[in-house]
Coordinates of C-alpha atoms and ligand atoms in Angstrom, one line a residue:
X1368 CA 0.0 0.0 0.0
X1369 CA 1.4 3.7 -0.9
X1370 CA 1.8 6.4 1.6
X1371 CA -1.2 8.2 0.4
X1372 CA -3.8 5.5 0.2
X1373 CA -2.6 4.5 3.7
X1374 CA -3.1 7.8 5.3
X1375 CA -6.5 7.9 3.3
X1376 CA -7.4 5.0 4.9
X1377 CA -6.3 6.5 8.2
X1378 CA -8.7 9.3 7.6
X1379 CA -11.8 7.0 6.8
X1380 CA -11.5 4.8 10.2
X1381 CA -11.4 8.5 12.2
X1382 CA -14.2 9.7 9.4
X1383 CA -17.8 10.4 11.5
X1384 CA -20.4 8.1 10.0
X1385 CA -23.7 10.1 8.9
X1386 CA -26.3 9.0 6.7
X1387 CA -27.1 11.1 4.4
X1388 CA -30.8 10.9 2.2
X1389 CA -30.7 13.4 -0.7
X1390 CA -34.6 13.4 -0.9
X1391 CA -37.0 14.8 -3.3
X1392 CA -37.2 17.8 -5.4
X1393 CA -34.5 20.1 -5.1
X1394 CA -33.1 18.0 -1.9
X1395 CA -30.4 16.5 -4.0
X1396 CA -29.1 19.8 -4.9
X1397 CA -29.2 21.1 -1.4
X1398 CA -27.6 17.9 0.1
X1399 CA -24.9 18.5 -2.3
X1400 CA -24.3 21.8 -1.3
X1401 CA -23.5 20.9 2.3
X1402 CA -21.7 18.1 1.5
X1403 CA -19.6 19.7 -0.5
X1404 CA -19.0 22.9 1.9
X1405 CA -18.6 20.3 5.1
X1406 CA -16.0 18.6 3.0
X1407 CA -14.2 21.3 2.1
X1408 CA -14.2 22.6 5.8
X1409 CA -11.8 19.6 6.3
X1410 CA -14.7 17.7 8.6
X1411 CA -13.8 13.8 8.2
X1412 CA -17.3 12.5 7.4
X1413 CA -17.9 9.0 5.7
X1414 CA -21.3 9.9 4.0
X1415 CA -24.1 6.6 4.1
X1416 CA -25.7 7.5 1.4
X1417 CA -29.5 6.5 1.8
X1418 CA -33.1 6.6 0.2
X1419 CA -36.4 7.7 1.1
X1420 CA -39.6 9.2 0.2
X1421 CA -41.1 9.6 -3.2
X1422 CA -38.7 7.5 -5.4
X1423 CA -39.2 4.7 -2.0
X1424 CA -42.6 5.1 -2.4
X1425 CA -43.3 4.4 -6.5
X1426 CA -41.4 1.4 -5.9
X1427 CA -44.3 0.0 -3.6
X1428 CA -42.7 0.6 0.1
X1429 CA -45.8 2.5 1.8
X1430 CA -43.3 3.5 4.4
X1431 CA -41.1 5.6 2.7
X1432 CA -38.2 4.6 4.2
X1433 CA -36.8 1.3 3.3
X1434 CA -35.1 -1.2 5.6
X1435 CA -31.4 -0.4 4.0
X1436 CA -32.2 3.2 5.2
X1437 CA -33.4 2.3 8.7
X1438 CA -30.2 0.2 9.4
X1439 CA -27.7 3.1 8.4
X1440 CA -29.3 5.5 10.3
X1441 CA -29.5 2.8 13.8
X1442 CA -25.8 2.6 12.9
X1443 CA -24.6 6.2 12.3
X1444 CA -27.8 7.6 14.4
X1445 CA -26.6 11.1 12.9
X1446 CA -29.0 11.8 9.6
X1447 CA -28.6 15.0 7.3
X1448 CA -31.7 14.6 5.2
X1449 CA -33.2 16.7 2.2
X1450 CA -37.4 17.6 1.9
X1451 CA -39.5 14.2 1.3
X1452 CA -42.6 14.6 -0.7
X1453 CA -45.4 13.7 0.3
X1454 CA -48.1 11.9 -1.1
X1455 CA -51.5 13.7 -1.0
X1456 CA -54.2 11.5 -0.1
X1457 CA -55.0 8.6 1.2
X1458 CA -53.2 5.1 2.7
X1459 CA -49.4 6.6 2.6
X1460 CA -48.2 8.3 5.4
X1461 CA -45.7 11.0 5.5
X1462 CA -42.2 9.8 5.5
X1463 CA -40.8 12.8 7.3
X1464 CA -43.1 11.9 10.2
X1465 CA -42.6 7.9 10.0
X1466 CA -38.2 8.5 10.2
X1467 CA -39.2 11.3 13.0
X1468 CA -41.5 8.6 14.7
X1469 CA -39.1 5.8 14.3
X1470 CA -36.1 7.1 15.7
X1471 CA -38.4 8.9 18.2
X1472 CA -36.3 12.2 17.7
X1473 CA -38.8 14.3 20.4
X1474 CA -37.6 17.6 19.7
X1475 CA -37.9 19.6 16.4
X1476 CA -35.4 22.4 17.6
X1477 CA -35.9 25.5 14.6
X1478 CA -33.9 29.0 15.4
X1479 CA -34.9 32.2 13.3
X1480 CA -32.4 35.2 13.7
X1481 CA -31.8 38.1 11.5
X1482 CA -29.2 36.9 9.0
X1483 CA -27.2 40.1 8.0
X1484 CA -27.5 40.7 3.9
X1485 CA -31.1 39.4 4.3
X1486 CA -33.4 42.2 4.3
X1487 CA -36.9 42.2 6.0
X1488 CA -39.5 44.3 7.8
X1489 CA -37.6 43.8 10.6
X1490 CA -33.8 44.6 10.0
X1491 CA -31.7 46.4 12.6
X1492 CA -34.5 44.8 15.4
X1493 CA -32.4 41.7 16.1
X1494 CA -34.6 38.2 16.1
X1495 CA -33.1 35.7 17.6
X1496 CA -35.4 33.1 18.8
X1497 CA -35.5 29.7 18.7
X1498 CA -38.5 27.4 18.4
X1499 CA -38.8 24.1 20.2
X1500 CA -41.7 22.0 18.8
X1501 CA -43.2 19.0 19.8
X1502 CA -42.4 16.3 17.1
X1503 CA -44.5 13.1 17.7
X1504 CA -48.1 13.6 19.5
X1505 CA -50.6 15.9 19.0
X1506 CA -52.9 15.6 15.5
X1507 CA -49.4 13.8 13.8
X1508 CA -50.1 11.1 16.2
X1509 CA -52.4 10.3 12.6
X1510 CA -55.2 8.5 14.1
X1511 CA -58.2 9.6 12.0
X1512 CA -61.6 7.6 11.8
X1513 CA -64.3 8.2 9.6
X1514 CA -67.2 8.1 11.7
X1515 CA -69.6 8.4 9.2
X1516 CA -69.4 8.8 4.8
X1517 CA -69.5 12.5 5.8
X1518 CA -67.5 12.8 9.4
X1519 CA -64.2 12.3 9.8
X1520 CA -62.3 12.9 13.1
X1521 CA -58.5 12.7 14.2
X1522 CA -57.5 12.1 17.5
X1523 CA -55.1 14.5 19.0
X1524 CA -53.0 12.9 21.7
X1525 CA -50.7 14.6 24.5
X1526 CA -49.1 12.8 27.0
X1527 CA -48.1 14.2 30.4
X1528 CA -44.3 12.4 29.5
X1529 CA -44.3 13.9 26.1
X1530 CA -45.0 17.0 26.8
X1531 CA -42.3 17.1 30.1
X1532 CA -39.4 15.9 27.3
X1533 CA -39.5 18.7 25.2
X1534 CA -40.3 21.0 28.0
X1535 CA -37.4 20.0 29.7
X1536 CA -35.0 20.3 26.8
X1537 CA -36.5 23.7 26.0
X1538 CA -35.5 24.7 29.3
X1539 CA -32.3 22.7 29.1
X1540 CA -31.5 24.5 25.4
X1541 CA -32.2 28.0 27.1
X1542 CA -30.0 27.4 29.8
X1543 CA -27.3 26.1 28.1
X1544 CA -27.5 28.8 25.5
X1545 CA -27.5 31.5 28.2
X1546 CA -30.9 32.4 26.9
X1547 CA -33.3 34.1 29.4
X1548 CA -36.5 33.8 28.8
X1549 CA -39.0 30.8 27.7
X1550 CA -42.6 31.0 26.4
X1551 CA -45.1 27.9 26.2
X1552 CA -47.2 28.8 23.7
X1553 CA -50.6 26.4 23.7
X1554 CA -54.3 26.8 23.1
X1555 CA -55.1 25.6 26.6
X1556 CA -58.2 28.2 26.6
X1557 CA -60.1 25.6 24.1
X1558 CA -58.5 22.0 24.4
X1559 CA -58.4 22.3 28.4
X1560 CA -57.3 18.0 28.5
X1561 CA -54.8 17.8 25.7
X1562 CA -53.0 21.5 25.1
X1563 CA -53.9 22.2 28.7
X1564 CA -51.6 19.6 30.2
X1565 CA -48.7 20.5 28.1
X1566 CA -49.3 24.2 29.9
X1567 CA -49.6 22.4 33.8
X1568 CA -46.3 20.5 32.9
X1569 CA -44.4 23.7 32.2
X1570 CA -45.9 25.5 34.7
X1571 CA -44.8 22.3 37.1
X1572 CA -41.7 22.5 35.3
X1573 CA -40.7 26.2 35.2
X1574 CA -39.5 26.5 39.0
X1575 CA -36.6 24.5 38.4
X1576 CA -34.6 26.8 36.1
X1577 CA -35.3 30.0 38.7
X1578 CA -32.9 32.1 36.1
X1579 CA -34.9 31.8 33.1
X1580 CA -38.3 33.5 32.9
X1581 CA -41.0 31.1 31.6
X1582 CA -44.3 32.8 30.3
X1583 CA -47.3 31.1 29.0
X1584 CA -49.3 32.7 25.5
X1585 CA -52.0 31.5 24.3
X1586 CA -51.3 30.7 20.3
X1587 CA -53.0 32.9 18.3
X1588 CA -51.7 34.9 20.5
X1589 CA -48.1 34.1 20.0
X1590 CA -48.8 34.6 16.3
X1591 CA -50.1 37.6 16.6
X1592 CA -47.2 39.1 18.8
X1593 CA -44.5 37.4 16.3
X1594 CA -45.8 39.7 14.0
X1595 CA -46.0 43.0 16.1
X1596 CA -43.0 42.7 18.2
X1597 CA -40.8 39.3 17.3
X1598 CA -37.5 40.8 19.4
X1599 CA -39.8 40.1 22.9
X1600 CA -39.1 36.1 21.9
X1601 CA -36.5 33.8 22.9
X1602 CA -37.2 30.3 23.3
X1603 CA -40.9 29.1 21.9
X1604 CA -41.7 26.1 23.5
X1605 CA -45.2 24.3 22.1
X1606 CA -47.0 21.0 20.9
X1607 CA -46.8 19.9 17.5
X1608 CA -49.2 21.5 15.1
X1609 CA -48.8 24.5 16.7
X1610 CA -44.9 24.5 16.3
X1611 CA -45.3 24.1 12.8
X1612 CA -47.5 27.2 11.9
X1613 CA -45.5 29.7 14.4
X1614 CA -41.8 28.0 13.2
X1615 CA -42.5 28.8 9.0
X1616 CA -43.9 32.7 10.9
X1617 CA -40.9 33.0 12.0
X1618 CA -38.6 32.1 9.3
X1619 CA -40.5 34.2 6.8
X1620 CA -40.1 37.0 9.6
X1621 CA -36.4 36.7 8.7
X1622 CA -35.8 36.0 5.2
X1623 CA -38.2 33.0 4.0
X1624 CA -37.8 29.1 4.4
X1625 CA -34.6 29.4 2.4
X1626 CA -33.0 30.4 5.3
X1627 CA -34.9 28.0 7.9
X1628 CA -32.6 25.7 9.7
X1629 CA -33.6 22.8 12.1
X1630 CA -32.7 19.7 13.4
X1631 CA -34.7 16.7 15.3
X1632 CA -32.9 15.3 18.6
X1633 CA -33.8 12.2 19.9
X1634 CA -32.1 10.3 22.5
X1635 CA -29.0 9.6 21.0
X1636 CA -30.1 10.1 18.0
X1637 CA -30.7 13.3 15.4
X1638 CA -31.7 14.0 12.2
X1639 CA -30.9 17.5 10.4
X1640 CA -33.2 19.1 7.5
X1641 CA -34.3 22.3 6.0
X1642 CA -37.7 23.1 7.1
X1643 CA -39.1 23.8 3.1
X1644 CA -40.1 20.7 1.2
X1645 CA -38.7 19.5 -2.5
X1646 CA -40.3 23.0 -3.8
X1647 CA -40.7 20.7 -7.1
X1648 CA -41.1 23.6 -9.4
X1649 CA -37.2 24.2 -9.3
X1650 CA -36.0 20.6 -8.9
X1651 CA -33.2 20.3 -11.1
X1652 CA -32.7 23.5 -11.9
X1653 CA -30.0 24.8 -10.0
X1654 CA -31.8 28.2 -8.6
X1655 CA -33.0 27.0 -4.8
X1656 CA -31.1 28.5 -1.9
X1657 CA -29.7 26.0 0.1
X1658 CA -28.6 28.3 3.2
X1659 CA -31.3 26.5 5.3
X1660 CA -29.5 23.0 5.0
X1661 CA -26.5 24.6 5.1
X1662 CA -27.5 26.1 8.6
X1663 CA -29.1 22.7 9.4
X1664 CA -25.7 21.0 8.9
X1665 CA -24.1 23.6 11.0
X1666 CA -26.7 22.4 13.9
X1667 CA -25.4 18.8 13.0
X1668 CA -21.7 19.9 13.3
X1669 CA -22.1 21.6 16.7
X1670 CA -24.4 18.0 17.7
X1671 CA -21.1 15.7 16.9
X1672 CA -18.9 18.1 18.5
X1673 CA -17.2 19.8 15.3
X1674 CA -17.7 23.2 16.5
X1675 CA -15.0 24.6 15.1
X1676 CA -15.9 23.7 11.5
X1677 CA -19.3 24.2 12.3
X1678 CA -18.5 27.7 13.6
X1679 CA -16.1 28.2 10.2
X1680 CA -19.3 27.3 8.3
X1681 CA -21.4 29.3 9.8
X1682 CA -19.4 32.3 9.4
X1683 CA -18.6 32.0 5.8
X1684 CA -22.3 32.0 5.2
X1685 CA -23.0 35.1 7.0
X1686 CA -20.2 36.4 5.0
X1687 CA -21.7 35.1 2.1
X1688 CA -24.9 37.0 2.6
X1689 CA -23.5 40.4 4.0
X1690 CA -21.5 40.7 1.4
X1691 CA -24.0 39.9 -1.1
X1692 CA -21.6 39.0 -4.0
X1693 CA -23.8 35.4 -4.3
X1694 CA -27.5 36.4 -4.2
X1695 CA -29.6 33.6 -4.6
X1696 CA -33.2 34.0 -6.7
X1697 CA -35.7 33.9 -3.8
X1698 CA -33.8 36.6 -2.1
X1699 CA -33.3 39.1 -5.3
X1700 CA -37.3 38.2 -5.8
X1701 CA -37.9 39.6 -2.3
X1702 CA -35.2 42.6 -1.9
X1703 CA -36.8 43.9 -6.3
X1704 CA -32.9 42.4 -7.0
X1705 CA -31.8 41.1 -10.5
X1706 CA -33.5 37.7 -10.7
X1707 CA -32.0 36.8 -14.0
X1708 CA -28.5 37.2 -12.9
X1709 CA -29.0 35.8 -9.2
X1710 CA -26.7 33.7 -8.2
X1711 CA -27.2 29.8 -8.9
X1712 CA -27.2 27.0 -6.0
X1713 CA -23.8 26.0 -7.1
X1714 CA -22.7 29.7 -7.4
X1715 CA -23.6 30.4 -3.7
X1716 CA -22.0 27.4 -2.5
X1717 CA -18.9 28.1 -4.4
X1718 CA -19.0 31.4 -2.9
X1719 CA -19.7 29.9 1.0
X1720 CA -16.7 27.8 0.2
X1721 CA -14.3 30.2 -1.4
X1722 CA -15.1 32.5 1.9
X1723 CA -14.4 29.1 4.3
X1724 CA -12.1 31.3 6.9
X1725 CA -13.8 34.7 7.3
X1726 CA -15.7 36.6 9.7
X1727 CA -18.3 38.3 8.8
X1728 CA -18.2 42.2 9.6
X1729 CA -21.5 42.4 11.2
X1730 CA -22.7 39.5 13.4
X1731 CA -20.7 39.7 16.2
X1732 CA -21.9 36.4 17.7
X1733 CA -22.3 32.9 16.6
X1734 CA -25.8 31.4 18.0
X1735 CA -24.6 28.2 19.2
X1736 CA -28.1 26.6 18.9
X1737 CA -28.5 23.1 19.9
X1738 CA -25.4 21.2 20.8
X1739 CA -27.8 18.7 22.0
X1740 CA -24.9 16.0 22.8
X1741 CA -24.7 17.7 26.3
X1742 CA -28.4 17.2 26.7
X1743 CA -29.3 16.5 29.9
X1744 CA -31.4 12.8 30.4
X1745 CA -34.4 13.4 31.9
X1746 CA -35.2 11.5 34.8
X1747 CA -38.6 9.9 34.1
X1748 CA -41.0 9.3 37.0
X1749 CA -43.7 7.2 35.0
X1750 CA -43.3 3.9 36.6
X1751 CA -46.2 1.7 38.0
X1752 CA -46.1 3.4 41.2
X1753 CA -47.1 6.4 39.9
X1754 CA -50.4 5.1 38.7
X1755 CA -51.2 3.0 41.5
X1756 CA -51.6 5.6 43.8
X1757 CA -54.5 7.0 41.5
X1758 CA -58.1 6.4 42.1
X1759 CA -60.4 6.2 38.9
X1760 CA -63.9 5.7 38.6
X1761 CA -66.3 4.7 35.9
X1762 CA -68.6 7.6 35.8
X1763 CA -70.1 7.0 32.2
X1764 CA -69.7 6.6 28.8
X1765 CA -69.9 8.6 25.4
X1766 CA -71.5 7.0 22.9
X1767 CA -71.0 8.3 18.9
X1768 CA -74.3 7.7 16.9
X1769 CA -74.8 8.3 13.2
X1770 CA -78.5 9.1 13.0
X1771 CA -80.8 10.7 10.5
X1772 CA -83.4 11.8 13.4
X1773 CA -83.5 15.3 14.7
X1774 CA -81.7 15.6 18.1
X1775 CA -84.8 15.7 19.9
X1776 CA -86.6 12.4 18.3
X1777 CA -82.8 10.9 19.0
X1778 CA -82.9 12.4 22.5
X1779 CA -86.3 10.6 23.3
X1780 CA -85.7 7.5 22.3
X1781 CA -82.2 7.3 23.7
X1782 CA -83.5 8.8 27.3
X1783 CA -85.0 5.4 27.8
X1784 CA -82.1 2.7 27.0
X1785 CA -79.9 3.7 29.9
X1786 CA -81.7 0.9 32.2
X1787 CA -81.4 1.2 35.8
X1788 CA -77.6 2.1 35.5
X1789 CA -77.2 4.9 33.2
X1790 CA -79.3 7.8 32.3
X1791 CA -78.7 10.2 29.5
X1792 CA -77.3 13.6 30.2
X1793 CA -77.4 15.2 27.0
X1794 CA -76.7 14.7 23.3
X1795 CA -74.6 16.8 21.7
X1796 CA -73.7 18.0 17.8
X1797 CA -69.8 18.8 17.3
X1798 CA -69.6 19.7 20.5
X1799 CA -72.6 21.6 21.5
X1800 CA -75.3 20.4 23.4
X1801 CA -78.8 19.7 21.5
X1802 CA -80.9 17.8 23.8
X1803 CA -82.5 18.6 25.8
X1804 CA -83.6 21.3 23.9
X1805 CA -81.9 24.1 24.8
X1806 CA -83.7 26.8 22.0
X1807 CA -80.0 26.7 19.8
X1808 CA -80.8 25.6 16.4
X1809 CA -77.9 23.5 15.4
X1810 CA -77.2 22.3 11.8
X1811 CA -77.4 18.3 11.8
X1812 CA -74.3 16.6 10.3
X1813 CA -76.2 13.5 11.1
X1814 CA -73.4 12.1 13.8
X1815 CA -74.7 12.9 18.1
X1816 CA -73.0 12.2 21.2
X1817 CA -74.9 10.8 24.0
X1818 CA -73.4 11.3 27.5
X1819 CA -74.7 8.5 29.4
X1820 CA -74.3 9.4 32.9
X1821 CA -74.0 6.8 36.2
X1822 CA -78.2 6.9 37.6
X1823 CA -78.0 8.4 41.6
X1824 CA -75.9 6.6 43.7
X1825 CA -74.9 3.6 41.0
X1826 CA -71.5 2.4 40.5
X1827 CA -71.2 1.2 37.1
X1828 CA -69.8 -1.8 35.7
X1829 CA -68.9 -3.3 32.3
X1830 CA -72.3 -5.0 32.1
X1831 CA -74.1 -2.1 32.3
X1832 CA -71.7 -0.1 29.1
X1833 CA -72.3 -3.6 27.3
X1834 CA -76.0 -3.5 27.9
X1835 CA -76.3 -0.2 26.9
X1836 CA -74.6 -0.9 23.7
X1837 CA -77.0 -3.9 23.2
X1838 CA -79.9 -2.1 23.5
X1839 CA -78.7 0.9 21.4
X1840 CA -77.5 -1.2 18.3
X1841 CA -81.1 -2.7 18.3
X1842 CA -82.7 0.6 16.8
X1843 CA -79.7 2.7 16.1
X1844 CA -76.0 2.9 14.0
X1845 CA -73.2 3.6 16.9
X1846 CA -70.0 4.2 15.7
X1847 CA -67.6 4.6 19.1
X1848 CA -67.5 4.6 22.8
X1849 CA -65.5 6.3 25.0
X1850 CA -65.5 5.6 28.8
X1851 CA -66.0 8.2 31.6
X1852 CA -63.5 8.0 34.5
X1853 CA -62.7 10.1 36.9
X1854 CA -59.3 10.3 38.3
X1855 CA -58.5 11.3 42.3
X1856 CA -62.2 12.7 41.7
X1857 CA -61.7 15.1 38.8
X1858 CA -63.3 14.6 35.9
X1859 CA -60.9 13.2 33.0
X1860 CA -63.2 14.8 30.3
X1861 CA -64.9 18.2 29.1
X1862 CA -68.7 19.4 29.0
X1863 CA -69.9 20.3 25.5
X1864 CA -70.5 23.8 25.0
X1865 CA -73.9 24.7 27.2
X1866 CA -74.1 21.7 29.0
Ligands
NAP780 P1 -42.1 23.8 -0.1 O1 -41.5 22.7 -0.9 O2 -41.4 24.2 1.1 O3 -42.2 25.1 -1.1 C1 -43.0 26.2 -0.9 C2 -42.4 27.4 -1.4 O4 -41.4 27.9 -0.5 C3 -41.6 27.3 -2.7 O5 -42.5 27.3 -3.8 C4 -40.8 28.6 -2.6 O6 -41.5 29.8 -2.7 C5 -40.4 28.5 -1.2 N1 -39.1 27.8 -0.9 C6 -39.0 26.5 -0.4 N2 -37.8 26.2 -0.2 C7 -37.0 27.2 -0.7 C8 -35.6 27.5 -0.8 N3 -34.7 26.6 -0.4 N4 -35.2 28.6 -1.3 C9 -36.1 29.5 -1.7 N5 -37.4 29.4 -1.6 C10 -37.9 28.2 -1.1 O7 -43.6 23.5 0.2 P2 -44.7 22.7 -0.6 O8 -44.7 23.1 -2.0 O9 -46.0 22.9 0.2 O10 -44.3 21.2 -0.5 C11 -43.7 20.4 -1.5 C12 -43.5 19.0 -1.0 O11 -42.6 19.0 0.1 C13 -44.8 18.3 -0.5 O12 -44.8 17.0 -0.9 C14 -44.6 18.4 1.0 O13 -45.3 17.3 1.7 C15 -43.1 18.2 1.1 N6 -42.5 18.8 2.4 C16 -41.5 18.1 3.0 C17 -40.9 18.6 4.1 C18 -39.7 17.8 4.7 O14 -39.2 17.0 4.1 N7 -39.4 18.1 6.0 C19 -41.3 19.8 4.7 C20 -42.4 20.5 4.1 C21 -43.0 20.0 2.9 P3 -41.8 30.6 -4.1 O15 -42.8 29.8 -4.8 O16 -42.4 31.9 -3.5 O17 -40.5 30.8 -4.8

């Protein structure tokens, strides 16, 4: 063996294993571009190259993420990933959310700050928040029934031990980022079970970190202030759908999702992608700006403990954009630049390279978001001794009827199947209460709720909810049940509106 291939070999058993997927849409061109500019950085990296989403999915794989692709990433566990379509409609699921769900990565960490060369409403103000989101309850949970030909419901889940990881490592991320301040950002005044429990964790939570102020707004709320004052935010802590929404806000507050950066930690485990998709209108064409999966790579740098190069990286783009020799298309579109002669994806990463090494003039600091390999474990307190201690009771039961009667025919007839155990306390129409008549004219969608409630001084059993069921099937179309408890005494569900 010669010198050189020996010490190339040397190189390759110190080189950092990361699977890399190049996606869909313009996600090859992007994934080149990092590669290419974390190569040049001198960052020893033996790329896994490995495939998923659309390309996965024509071939018949309904997962989007074939076996080959699973195994690299459980051996690398480090993923830098370009946009995966997908498919509208029904059967597939998205592969985005099937790799997030499989490797349980918890945390969808997505920082917006003013990028200098980037103008927007709000130069010279400063943003520099980051956004911690929820990545695998809430509606993505994907648990949708139809209830009826015309009805369809999804299930939104939130789980007291979900919600506490990702408050925790929002707090954890603020602390060891020297940030000060952390806002939980829910629609608790609505969904008082499932976003309302992610607020009572972080309000259980918040005492521990006594140097960080923790705030709780409402969502619409949040969106609202983004918009009017974005400088008052720091660290965004929220469930899932509502991370989403507020995390493309902010990036178009600071330039557009060509700039978005983020990265999804798990335990042990991360995977790094722009937030865009394949934006398949210019796949192939060499026009998209790949500065969000640059930035997303910097966040993987920092996560395998390459924060030099990530640092180099990072400044070189910000060099890239202040000096504004490289403009890519979207952002001469937005600053009334020359489109024509903007600079292509391969120009601007030419141009990130070539400035590999500088600092740029006017960003003093470096945001070192997410070096989540210093991530404190949470300690989990959800063993079987927690639960034993809890009292629940059977109080009732909810039972979904599809009916073509008018709520107070349905009402009638259901008022006397409850036997000696159960009577009915109301029906109700998507969520509001129709019967007894209350005066409200309600449009039918043909699908009730009746709340069958334990008769005075009853304790229920699972014959009674069986003989219920029995006696409703006889004359009427049910389509779900859901049991009443009560836990300590409280009540573990809402009223319907009026009732
Ligand atoms: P998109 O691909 O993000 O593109 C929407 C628009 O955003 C583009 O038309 C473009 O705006 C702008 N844009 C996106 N990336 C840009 C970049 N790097 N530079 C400049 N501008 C950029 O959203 P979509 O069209 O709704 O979704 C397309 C597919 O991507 C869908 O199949 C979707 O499911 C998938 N998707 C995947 C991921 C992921 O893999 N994590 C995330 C989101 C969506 P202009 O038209 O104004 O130029």
């Amino acid at each position: 063996m010669d010198r050189e291939s020996a010490s190339t070999d040397a190189k390759q058993a110190r080189a950092i294993p990361v699977t890399v997927i190049p996606g869909d849409g313009v996600g090859p061109e992007i994934v080149r571009s990092a590669t290419r500019i974390i190569d040049a950085a001198g960052v020893p990296i033996a790329w896994e190259e490995a495939l998923a989403g659309a390309e996965v999915f024509r071939r018949g794989d309904s997962s989007g993420v074939p076996h080959e692709t699973r195994d690299s990433i459980e051996r690398t566990r480090v993923v830098l990933k370009g946009p995966l379509e997908t498919p509208v409609g029904f059967g597939e699921k998205s592969a985005n959310v099937t790799l997030r769900k499989l490797f349980e990565t918890y945390a969808n960490v997505r920082p917006a700050r003013e990028l200098p060369g980037v103008p927007t409403r709000y130069s010279g103000e400063g943003i520099d928040m980051i956004i911690v989101r929820e990545n695998l309850e809430d509606l993505y949970a994907g648990i949708e029934h139809l209830e009826t030909p015309d009805v369809a419901q999804g299930l939104k889940i939130i789980t007291r031990k979900g919600s506490e990881k990702i408050i925790r490592y929002a707090f954890e991320l603020a602390r060891r980022e020297g940030r000060s301040k952390v806002t939980c950002a829910t629609k608790a005044n609505i969904m008082k079970l499932t976003e309302g429990m992610f607020k009572h964790v972080f309000e259980e939570m918040a005492p521990e970190y006594p140097e960080i102020q923790a705030e709780h707004l409402i969502i619409d709320n949040v969106a609202h202030q983004m918009v009017k004052n974005p400088t008052q935010f720091d660290v965004i802590v929220t469930t899932n759908l509502n991370g989403d929404i507020i995390s493309d806000l902010a990036s178009g507050l600071v330039g557009g999702l060509g700039f978005a950066s983020s990265g999804n930690y798990g335990d042990g485990i991360a995977i790094f992608e722009a937030v865009h998709g394949s934006a398949p209108k210019y796949a192939g064409k060499d026009v998209i700006n790949p500065t969000a999966l640059i930035l997303s790579s910097v966040m993987m740098l920092r996560y395998l403990g390459q924060s030099a190069a990530a640092d180099a990286i990072e400044q070189a783009v910000l060099v890239t954009l202040e000096e504004g020799r490289a403009v890519t298309q979207d952002l001469a579109r937005q600053t009334g630049g020359d489109v024509e002669h903007a600079a292509s994806t391969t120009g601007f990463t030419d141009q990130v390279i070539a400035n590999l090494g500088r600092q740029p003039a006017s960003v003093p600091v470096s945001v070192r978001v997410s070096d989540a390999s210093v991530e404190r474990r949470p300690e989990w307190t959800y063993g079987p001794e927690r639960y034993a201690g809890i009292a629940r009771e059977l109080v009732g039961v909810d039972v979904m009827i599809e009916s073509d009667l008018s709520a107070e025919a349905l009402g009638d007839e259901l008022s006397g199947m409850g036997g000696d155990a159960l009577r009915l306390a109301m029906l109700e129409s998507r969520g509001t209460k129709v019967y007894p008549p209350s005066g409200l004219t309600v449009d039918s969608v043909r699908w009730y709720r009746g709340r069958f409630v334990a008769a005075e001084g009853r304790a229920l059993t699972e014959a009674d909810l069986v003989g219920l069921l029995g006696r409703i099937s006889e004359r009427h179309r049910w389509t779900e049940v859901l049991r009443l408890q009560s836990f300590d005494g409280e009540p573990g569900f809402t009223k319907a509106q009026g009732e």
